[in-house]
Short mmCIF file of C-alpha atoms in Angstrom, two decimals:
data_model
loop_
_atom_site.label_atom_id
_atom_site.label_comp_id
_atom_site.label_asym_id
_atom_site.label_seq_id
_atom_site.Cartn_x
_atom_site.Cartn_y
_atom_site.Cartn_z
CA MET A 1 0.23 -13.64 -21.80
CA THR A 2 3.84 -12.22 -21.27
CA LEU A 3 6.23 -13.47 -18.49
CA ARG A 4 5.82 -9.87 -17.02
CA PHE A 5 2.17 -10.32 -16.71
CA TYR A 6 2.61 -13.69 -14.65
CA THR A 7 5.36 -12.38 -12.69
CA PHE A 8 3.20 -9.52 -11.38
CA VAL A 9 0.34 -11.45 -11.25
CA PHE A 10 1.73 -13.81 -8.81
CA PHE A 11 3.36 -11.50 -6.51
CA LEU A 12 0.53 -9.12 -6.53
CA LEU A 13 -1.77 -11.99 -5.84
CA PHE A 14 0.40 -11.84 -2.44
CA LEU A 15 0.63 -8.08 -2.19
CA ILE A 16 -2.29 -6.18 -3.67
CA ALA A 17 -4.14 -3.37 -1.54
CA LEU A 18 -3.26 -2.93 2.21
CA PHE A 19 -3.00 -6.64 3.47
CA GLY A 20 -1.00 -9.47 3.74
CA ILE A 21 -1.76 -12.23 1.13
CA VAL A 22 -0.80 -15.87 1.05
CA LEU A 23 -0.89 -18.08 -1.92
CA SER A 24 -2.09 -21.71 -1.21
CA GLY A 25 -1.26 -24.84 -3.14
CA CYS A 26 2.43 -24.06 -3.80
CA SER A 27 3.86 -25.62 -0.62
CA ASP A 28 6.49 -27.53 -2.68
CA SER A 29 8.00 -23.99 -3.67
CA GLY A 30 9.21 -23.77 0.16
CA VAL A 31 7.71 -20.20 0.13
CA ILE A 32 4.40 -20.60 1.50
CA PRO A 33 4.12 -20.32 5.29
CA GLU A 34 3.29 -23.53 6.93
CA ASP A 35 0.55 -22.09 9.27
CA THR A 36 -1.60 -21.13 6.26
CA GLU A 37 -4.04 -23.86 5.82
CA PRO A 38 -7.10 -23.71 3.60
CA ILE A 39 -10.37 -23.04 5.55
CA ASP A 40 -12.90 -25.89 5.55
CA THR A 41 -15.94 -23.75 4.72
CA THR A 42 -18.04 -26.69 5.41
CA SER A 43 -17.21 -26.93 9.25
CA VAL A 44 -16.35 -23.36 9.96
CA PRO A 45 -18.00 -22.35 13.37
CA MET A 46 -18.98 -18.81 12.37
CA GLN A 47 -22.18 -17.88 10.38
CA ILE A 48 -22.38 -14.66 8.27
CA SER A 49 -25.33 -13.72 10.53
CA ASP A 50 -22.98 -13.75 13.30
CA PHE A 51 -21.68 -10.22 11.97
CA THR A 52 -23.18 -6.83 11.92
CA SER A 53 -23.42 -4.74 8.75
CA ALA A 54 -21.74 -1.36 8.77
CA GLU A 55 -25.11 -0.12 7.71
CA ASP A 56 -26.55 -1.16 11.00
CA CYS A 57 -23.40 0.74 12.71
CA LYS A 58 -24.18 3.92 10.82
CA SER A 59 -27.15 4.76 12.76
CA CYS A 60 -25.38 5.22 16.07
CA HIS A 61 -21.93 6.11 14.50
CA PRO A 62 -22.63 8.21 11.26
CA GLN A 63 -19.17 10.03 11.63
CA TYR A 64 -17.20 6.86 11.85
CA TYR A 65 -19.61 5.25 8.95
CA ASP A 66 -18.60 7.98 6.88
CA GLU A 67 -14.90 7.97 7.32
CA TRP A 68 -14.77 4.09 6.89
CA SER A 69 -17.00 4.09 3.67
CA GLY A 70 -14.27 5.90 1.57
CA SER A 71 -11.37 4.11 3.03
CA SER A 72 -9.14 1.30 1.69
CA HIS A 73 -10.81 -1.13 4.31
CA ALA A 74 -14.23 -0.65 2.57
CA TYR A 75 -12.61 -0.98 -0.87
CA ALA A 76 -10.66 -4.05 0.02
CA ILE A 77 -12.95 -6.52 -1.68
CA LYS A 78 -14.39 -4.38 -4.20
CA ASP A 79 -10.89 -3.25 -5.73
CA PRO A 80 -11.13 -4.52 -9.24
CA VAL A 81 -7.48 -5.06 -9.28
CA PHE A 82 -7.60 -7.57 -6.41
CA GLN A 83 -10.62 -9.08 -8.00
CA ALA A 84 -8.63 -9.55 -11.29
CA LEU A 85 -5.75 -10.96 -9.67
CA ARG A 86 -7.67 -13.42 -7.55
CA ASN A 87 -9.66 -14.66 -10.67
CA VAL A 88 -6.40 -15.14 -12.59
CA GLY A 89 -4.89 -16.94 -9.72
CA GLN A 90 -8.04 -19.11 -9.21
CA SER A 91 -7.79 -20.39 -12.79
CA LEU A 92 -4.06 -21.12 -12.64
CA TYR A 93 -4.66 -23.04 -9.51
CA ILE A 94 -7.83 -24.58 -10.29
CA GLY A 95 -9.82 -22.94 -7.48
CA SER A 96 -7.28 -23.82 -4.69
CA LEU A 97 -6.21 -20.16 -4.03
CA ASP A 98 -7.06 -18.04 -1.18
CA GLY A 99 -5.46 -18.68 2.25
CA ALA A 100 -4.91 -15.48 4.11
CA CYS A 101 -5.64 -13.44 0.87
CA THR A 102 -9.45 -12.97 1.24
CA LYS A 103 -9.10 -13.81 5.06
CA CYS A 104 -8.04 -10.10 5.24
CA HIS A 105 -9.82 -8.50 2.32
CA SER A 106 -13.14 -10.02 3.61
CA ALA A 107 -12.64 -11.89 6.88
CA ALA A 108 -16.36 -12.31 7.00
CA GLY A 109 -16.90 -13.80 3.87
CA MET A 110 -13.96 -16.07 4.05
CA ARG A 111 -14.11 -17.26 7.72
CA THR A 112 -17.97 -18.18 7.40
CA GLY A 113 -17.86 -19.87 4.01
CA ASP A 114 -19.90 -17.35 2.28
CA ILE A 115 -16.74 -17.01 -0.03
CA LYS A 116 -16.18 -20.35 -1.63
CA TRP A 117 -13.04 -21.67 -3.26
CA GLY A 118 -13.18 -21.03 -6.97
CA PRO A 119 -14.43 -17.82 -8.91
CA TYR A 120 -17.12 -15.63 -7.43
CA GLN A 121 -18.80 -12.21 -8.25
CA VAL A 122 -18.50 -9.68 -5.53
CA ASP A 123 -21.72 -8.43 -6.13
CA GLN A 124 -23.49 -11.85 -5.36
CA LEU A 125 -21.80 -12.18 -1.94
CA HIS A 126 -23.79 -11.41 1.23
CA PRO A 127 -23.74 -7.87 1.87
CA VAL A 128 -21.55 -8.09 4.87
CA SER A 129 -18.93 -10.02 2.82
CA GLN A 130 -18.90 -7.30 0.33
CA GLU A 131 -18.00 -4.62 2.94
CA GLY A 132 -14.57 -5.87 3.05
CA VAL A 133 -12.77 -4.92 6.29
CA THR A 134 -15.99 -4.06 7.79
CA CYS A 135 -16.53 -2.50 11.39
CA ASP A 136 -17.66 -5.74 12.86
CA ILE A 137 -14.51 -7.49 11.81
CA CYS A 138 -12.15 -5.17 13.51
CA HIS A 139 -14.15 -4.71 16.70
CA SER A 140 -14.76 -8.40 16.93
CA ILE A 141 -10.88 -9.14 16.98
CA SER A 142 -10.17 -10.86 20.52
CA ASN A 143 -6.56 -11.76 20.23
CA VAL A 144 -3.59 -11.45 17.76
CA HIS A 145 -1.60 -14.71 17.88
CA THR A 146 0.67 -14.00 14.79
CA ILE A 147 2.09 -10.70 13.43
CA SER A 148 1.39 -11.21 9.78
CA ASN A 149 -0.52 -13.57 7.49
CA ALA A 150 -4.23 -12.70 8.86
CA GLY A 151 -3.07 -14.07 12.39
CA PHE A 152 -6.11 -12.75 14.35
CA ASP A 153 -8.57 -14.38 16.09
CA LEU A 154 -12.47 -13.38 15.72
CA ALA A 155 -15.07 -13.49 18.62
CA PRO A 156 -18.42 -12.15 17.02
CA SER A 157 -20.91 -11.40 19.69
CA ASP A 158 -22.77 -8.54 21.01
CA THR A 159 -19.65 -7.28 22.79
CA LYS A 160 -17.64 -4.93 20.64
CA PHE A 161 -14.15 -4.35 21.48
CA GLY A 162 -12.35 -0.96 21.15
CA SER A 163 -9.85 1.56 22.57
CA THR A 164 -12.26 3.46 24.65
CA GLN A 165 -12.02 2.83 28.28
CA ASP A 166 -15.24 4.44 29.36
CA PRO A 167 -17.66 4.26 26.38
CA ASP A 168 -20.96 5.67 26.05
CA SER A 169 -23.80 3.05 27.03
CA ASN A 170 -26.28 2.11 24.39
CA SER A 171 -28.75 -0.65 23.91
CA PHE A 172 -27.65 -2.01 20.66
CA HIS A 173 -24.21 -3.92 22.03
CA LYS A 174 -21.94 -4.10 25.04
CA SER A 175 -18.66 -2.50 24.70
CA GLU A 176 -15.37 -3.61 26.13
CA TYR A 177 -11.97 -1.85 26.43
CA SER A 178 -9.18 -3.99 24.74
CA PRO A 179 -5.47 -2.85 24.98
CA LEU A 180 -4.99 -4.58 21.77
CA PHE A 181 -6.83 -1.68 19.96
CA GLU A 182 -4.00 0.82 21.35
CA SER A 183 -1.23 -1.60 19.75
CA SER A 184 0.52 -1.87 16.42
CA ASP A 185 -0.13 -5.67 16.73
CA LEU A 186 -3.68 -5.21 15.70
CA CYS A 187 -2.66 -3.71 12.41
CA GLY A 188 0.28 -6.02 11.74
CA SER A 189 -1.90 -9.13 11.87
CA CYS A 190 -2.81 -8.19 8.26
CA HIS A 191 -0.33 -5.69 7.41
CA ASP A 192 2.66 -8.06 7.26
CA LEU A 193 3.22 -11.11 5.31
CA LYS A 194 6.27 -13.50 5.71
CA THR A 195 6.92 -16.85 3.81
CA GLU A 196 8.23 -19.97 5.50
CA ASP A 197 11.61 -18.69 4.41
CA ASP A 198 11.19 -15.62 6.44
CA VAL A 199 11.16 -13.41 3.13
CA PRO A 200 9.18 -10.16 4.36
CA LEU A 201 6.83 -9.70 1.37
CA GLU A 202 4.97 -7.04 3.22
CA ALA A 203 6.52 -5.66 6.17
CA ALA A 204 5.17 -2.34 7.70
CA TYR A 205 5.00 -3.86 10.90
CA LEU A 206 8.32 -5.27 10.70
CA GLU A 207 10.11 -1.91 9.50
CA TRP A 208 8.42 0.01 12.39
CA GLU A 209 9.36 -2.44 14.90
CA THR A 210 13.00 -2.79 13.72
CA ALA A 211 13.24 0.98 13.23
CA GLY A 212 13.19 1.35 17.07
CA PHE A 213 9.59 2.94 17.02
CA GLY A 214 8.41 -0.20 18.72
CA MET A 215 10.00 0.76 21.94
CA THR A 216 7.96 3.89 21.95
CA ALA A 217 4.24 4.93 22.33
CA LYS A 218 4.16 5.80 18.43
CA THR A 219 1.90 3.16 16.95
CA CYS A 220 0.30 2.66 13.63
CA GLN A 221 -2.99 4.23 14.90
CA ASP A 222 -1.16 7.43 15.80
CA CYS A 223 -0.60 8.39 12.12
CA HIS A 224 -3.20 6.26 10.33
CA MET A 225 -6.10 6.84 12.74
CA PRO A 226 -5.26 10.59 13.83
CA GLU A 227 -7.08 11.82 16.98
CA TYR A 228 -9.91 14.43 16.92
CA ILE A 229 -12.48 15.70 19.21
CA GLY A 230 -16.15 14.77 18.62
CA GLU A 231 -18.95 12.75 19.70
CA MET A 232 -18.71 8.88 19.62
CA ILE A 233 -22.62 8.77 19.16
CA PRO A 234 -24.87 11.81 18.31
CA GLY A 235 -25.39 13.47 21.43
CA GLY A 236 -22.78 11.81 23.47
CA GLN A 237 -20.00 13.50 25.44
CA GLN A 238 -17.20 15.24 23.63
CA ARG A 239 -14.13 12.87 23.75
CA THR A 240 -11.04 12.27 21.66
CA LEU A 241 -12.04 9.99 19.00
CA HIS A 242 -9.84 8.30 16.17
CA LYS A 243 -10.43 8.78 12.50
CA HIS A 244 -11.49 5.81 10.69
CA THR A 245 -10.20 6.86 7.08
CA PHE A 246 -7.00 4.49 7.34
CA VAL A 247 -5.22 6.60 4.92
CA GLY A 248 -2.12 5.10 3.34
CA GLY A 249 -0.64 4.84 -0.11
CA ALA A 250 -3.74 3.01 -1.82
CA ILE A 251 -6.02 5.08 -4.11
CA PRO A 252 -9.34 3.89 -5.44
CA LEU A 253 -9.45 3.54 -8.98
CA ILE A 254 -13.00 3.36 -9.43
CA ASP A 255 -15.99 5.63 -8.42
CA PHE A 256 -16.09 5.26 -4.67
CA PRO A 257 -17.72 7.26 -1.79
CA ASN A 258 -15.69 10.30 -0.49
CA LYS A 259 -13.03 9.42 -3.29
CA ALA A 260 -12.06 13.12 -3.95
CA GLU A 261 -11.76 13.86 -0.17
CA HIS A 262 -9.77 10.57 0.31
CA MET A 263 -7.45 11.48 -2.48
CA LEU A 264 -6.66 14.62 -0.67
CA LEU A 265 -5.78 12.86 2.53
CA VAL A 266 -3.48 10.43 0.50
CA GLU A 267 -1.93 13.44 -1.10
CA GLU A 268 -1.39 15.06 2.45
CA MET A 269 0.28 12.01 3.90
CA LEU A 270 2.46 11.33 1.18
CA GLN A 271 3.70 14.92 0.77
CA SER A 272 4.69 14.73 4.62
CA ALA A 273 6.38 11.35 4.37
CA LEU A 274 9.91 12.34 3.23
CA SER A 275 12.11 15.48 3.13
CA MET A 276 14.01 16.33 -0.06
CA SER A 277 16.94 18.68 -0.71
CA LEU A 278 18.87 19.64 -3.99
CA SER A 279 22.70 20.34 -4.14
CA ALA A 280 24.39 21.59 -7.33
CA PRO A 281 27.25 24.00 -8.15
CA THR A 282 26.04 27.65 -7.84
CA THR A 283 28.09 28.39 -11.23
CA VAL A 284 29.19 26.11 -13.91
CA THR A 285 31.14 26.31 -17.17
CA THR A 286 30.17 25.21 -20.75
CA GLY A 287 31.71 22.01 -22.12
CA THR A 288 32.08 20.52 -18.82
CA VAL A 289 30.16 17.62 -17.05
CA ASP A 290 28.54 18.62 -13.62
CA SER A 291 26.37 17.01 -11.10
CA LEU A 292 23.08 17.44 -9.33
CA THR A 293 22.50 15.59 -6.00
CA VAL A 294 18.98 15.09 -4.65
CA SER A 295 18.68 14.09 -1.02
CA LEU A 296 15.75 12.04 0.24
CA THR A 297 15.44 11.58 3.89
CA ASN A 298 12.85 9.36 5.60
CA ASP A 299 12.69 11.58 8.73
CA LYS A 300 8.91 11.69 9.23
CA THR A 301 7.67 8.03 9.16
CA GLY A 302 7.96 4.98 11.28
CA HIS A 303 8.42 2.43 8.54
CA LYS A 304 10.06 2.40 5.10
CA VAL A 305 8.81 4.58 2.16
CA PRO A 306 7.19 3.22 0.21
CA THR A 307 6.04 0.39 2.09
CA GLY A 308 2.95 -2.10 2.19
CA THR A 309 3.40 -3.60 -1.45
CA PRO A 310 6.77 -2.28 -2.40
CA PHE A 311 6.82 -4.55 -5.69
CA ASN A 312 4.13 -2.41 -7.22
CA ARG A 313 4.55 0.84 -5.63
CA GLN A 314 6.40 3.34 -7.82
CA MET A 315 8.20 6.22 -6.06
CA TRP A 316 10.63 7.85 -8.49
CA LEU A 317 12.40 11.20 -9.28
CA SER A 318 11.35 13.49 -12.26
CA VAL A 319 14.40 15.60 -13.13
CA LEU A 320 14.32 18.36 -15.79
CA ILE A 321 17.23 20.76 -16.30
CA LYS A 322 16.44 23.44 -18.75
CA ASP A 323 18.29 26.52 -20.22
CA GLU A 324 16.64 30.19 -20.16
CA ILE A 325 14.73 29.56 -23.33
CA GLY A 326 13.22 26.34 -22.24
CA ASN A 327 15.69 23.74 -23.98
CA ILE A 328 16.00 20.66 -22.13
CA ILE A 329 19.78 19.83 -21.47
CA PHE A 330 19.05 16.81 -19.19
CA GLU A 331 16.03 14.78 -18.31
CA SER A 332 15.28 11.71 -16.23
CA GLY A 333 12.02 10.02 -14.76
CA GLN A 334 10.01 10.84 -17.77
CA PHE A 335 7.15 8.68 -19.54
CA ASP A 336 7.04 6.71 -22.66
CA ALA A 337 4.16 6.86 -25.01
CA ASN A 338 2.16 4.62 -22.65
CA GLY A 339 2.78 6.57 -19.44
CA ASP A 340 5.25 4.00 -18.39
CA LEU A 341 8.73 4.79 -16.83
CA LYS A 342 11.40 3.98 -19.34
CA ASN A 343 12.69 0.97 -17.71
CA GLU A 344 12.47 -2.78 -18.17
CA TYR A 345 8.65 -2.61 -18.03
CA SER A 346 8.38 -0.21 -20.97
CA GLU A 347 7.37 -1.70 -24.42
CA PHE A 348 9.68 0.76 -26.14
CA PRO A 349 13.33 0.43 -26.51
CA GLU A 350 14.27 3.62 -24.97
CA ARG A 351 15.69 3.29 -21.26
CA ASP A 352 16.41 5.81 -18.79
CA SER A 353 19.69 4.73 -17.48
CA ALA A 354 19.75 7.76 -15.04
CA LEU A 355 16.13 6.62 -13.57
CA TYR A 356 15.78 6.48 -9.80
CA ASN A 357 12.83 4.35 -8.89
CA ALA A 358 12.12 2.91 -5.40
CA GLN A 359 9.97 -0.06 -6.72
CA SER A 360 11.42 -3.34 -5.25
CA THR A 361 11.93 -6.58 -7.01
CA LEU A 362 12.04 -10.36 -6.06
CA ILE A 363 15.52 -12.13 -6.30
CA ARG A 364 16.06 -16.01 -6.78
CA ARG A 365 18.77 -17.82 -5.01
CA ASN A 366 21.08 -17.72 -7.91
CA GLY A 367 20.67 -13.76 -7.89
CA THR A 368 18.46 -13.47 -10.92
CA HIS A 369 14.90 -11.87 -10.96
CA ALA A 370 12.45 -14.13 -9.79
CA ASP A 371 9.27 -14.92 -11.88
CA GLY A 372 7.16 -14.54 -8.65
CA THR A 373 7.02 -15.13 -4.82
CA TRP A 374 6.90 -18.93 -5.32
CA ASP A 375 10.86 -18.91 -6.38
CA ALA A 376 11.87 -15.89 -4.49
CA ALA A 377 14.85 -16.32 -2.00
CA THR A 378 15.00 -12.56 -1.07
CA ILE A 379 14.00 -9.10 -2.01
CA ASP A 380 15.75 -6.35 -3.52
CA ASN A 381 14.02 -3.74 -1.36
CA ARG A 382 14.82 -0.17 -2.37
CA SER A 383 12.37 1.75 -0.19
CA ILE A 384 14.06 4.32 2.02
CA ALA A 385 14.19 3.21 5.85
CA PRO A 386 13.32 5.35 8.77
CA ASN A 387 16.10 7.98 9.55
CA GLN A 388 17.96 6.91 6.37
CA THR A 389 18.94 9.34 3.52
CA LYS A 390 19.14 8.46 0.06
CA ASN A 391 21.41 10.55 -2.18
CA VAL A 392 20.76 10.33 -5.83
CA LEU A 393 23.59 11.56 -8.28
CA TYR A 394 22.75 12.86 -11.79
CA LEU A 395 25.68 13.93 -14.26
CA PHE A 396 24.76 16.64 -16.94
CA GLU A 397 26.87 18.09 -19.69
CA ILE A 398 26.79 21.90 -20.28
CA PRO A 399 26.76 22.51 -24.03
CA ASP A 400 29.18 24.85 -25.64
CA GLY A 401 27.87 28.19 -26.28
CA LEU A 402 25.14 28.61 -23.54
CA SER A 403 24.88 31.52 -21.37
CA GLY A 404 22.90 32.82 -18.68
CA THR A 405 21.21 30.43 -16.03
CA LEU A 406 19.98 26.72 -15.88
CA GLU A 407 17.13 25.77 -13.77
CA ALA A 408 16.70 22.19 -12.49
CA GLU A 409 13.06 20.99 -11.47
CA VAL A 410 12.95 17.90 -9.44
CA LYS A 411 9.78 16.24 -8.36
CA LEU A 412 9.50 13.10 -6.04
CA ARG A 413 6.61 11.30 -7.53
CA TYR A 414 4.30 8.28 -6.41
CA ARG A 415 1.64 6.19 -7.81
CA SER A 416 0.32 2.82 -6.54
CA PHE A 417 1.54 0.88 -9.59
CA GLY A 418 2.64 1.43 -13.32
CA PRO A 419 0.11 1.49 -16.26
CA TYR A 420 1.93 -1.66 -17.79
CA PHE A 421 0.39 -3.68 -14.87
CA LEU A 422 -3.33 -2.48 -15.49
CA ARG A 423 -2.84 -3.15 -19.52
CA ASP A 424 -1.52 -6.68 -18.78
CA LEU A 425 -4.73 -7.24 -16.50
CA GLY A 426 -7.03 -5.85 -19.23
CA LEU A 427 -8.09 -2.98 -16.91
CA ASP A 428 -7.27 -0.32 -19.44
CA SER A 429 -10.25 1.42 -18.59
CA LEU A 430 -8.88 2.20 -15.11
CA LEU A 431 -6.21 4.24 -16.43
CA PRO A 432 -4.68 6.78 -16.00
CA ILE A 433 -3.47 6.06 -12.56
CA PRO A 434 -3.47 8.97 -10.17
CA ILE A 435 0.09 10.45 -9.40
CA VAL A 436 0.97 12.23 -6.49
CA ASP A 437 3.96 14.84 -6.35
CA MET A 438 5.41 14.20 -2.91
CA ASN A 439 8.06 16.90 -3.21
CA VAL A 440 8.81 19.51 -5.67
CA ASP A 441 11.72 21.99 -5.72
CA THR A 442 13.98 23.85 -8.15
CA ILE A 443 17.64 25.05 -8.11
CA THR A 444 19.10 27.92 -10.43
CA ILE A 445 22.49 27.38 -11.70
CA THR A 446 24.59 30.27 -13.42
CA ILE A 447 26.66 29.58 -16.63
CA GLU A 448 29.91 31.55 -16.56
#
């Protein structure tokens, strides 16, 4: 296997999907959090029977169930990319891998011992374990002791915690208001990951907090669980509810409930994340070199864009400048024959020297690119921070003999990772990866 394969296997064992992930068994590398200890599955106090299946919740909360069933929370343990990465990691670390990884992707399975160290088949797990981040996990969280690395406490019982202060009474379970469910801390316990060297491998919460949004009432839930008016239970009172679609940057790659609807929600969120503007001379002269500036401003989100798993998120600019008859005089951000960007991950020699791609990389202490998280001292994080503007300059030459006008078409494009990664994992059948055009604009230039 290629070094590139192992590079992405290792850091994506930490960073795939939506949740913070920790690699156990590499403590001598100095990058594994000290408070991440293997779970002794022979002495865990919880049993899988302590947790209620989402199927049981469905009878009283059909709307919530429908929203959740197509979400990344329901997809967490069924994600074939996550499964492939975990299996590779298990083979490399002789079954000693998991830590906070599966404690977030399937907390019920990991914390009850239903998921053992070593390889497993998801379809052989208890049904509740297969539900990933299921209803009874979130609504059994009694405390968050650490913002990152699965730092939440579970208290499964017949009392379900939530954000509703006056819940409808029912005979199935007790309900208790918890202010934690109105706090971003709840989300940060899984959506942030830090190493013992304080390298923020996944930092949506930290980005939000340091951007100043932590001092306001704007929380993760406000954007990712938006409010609507409806019934908490059929026939119940009309009240303000929260969507349980948990829309973010992750897109299911297999057949999954509500996949088309979820994809539309992902597109809507990504297309409302950044503002884009173009700047170029109104007139140009043949035989000269002119410029096009693309300005990307993160004026709509409370964290960096892209966020979550910035090592595999690709957000790039596609630029095409054509003359009146369609001849291309400049291009950047186009694909090679494999559908990859023309950068270091392409199998072909041609490189796109003008490429803007916000995908991040890990850096060693000596300044070279790290092979994985185990030898990373820092991160070259290329994401755009809240209230930050990234100006990307393109230089293009106007050929002699041209007349009329030029049209520059610019697209800000996104996909959850590049095709090269799926090929390296042997998951070619999942290609092509959906692409979202976050912003599209054109500008016309007159040739004098």
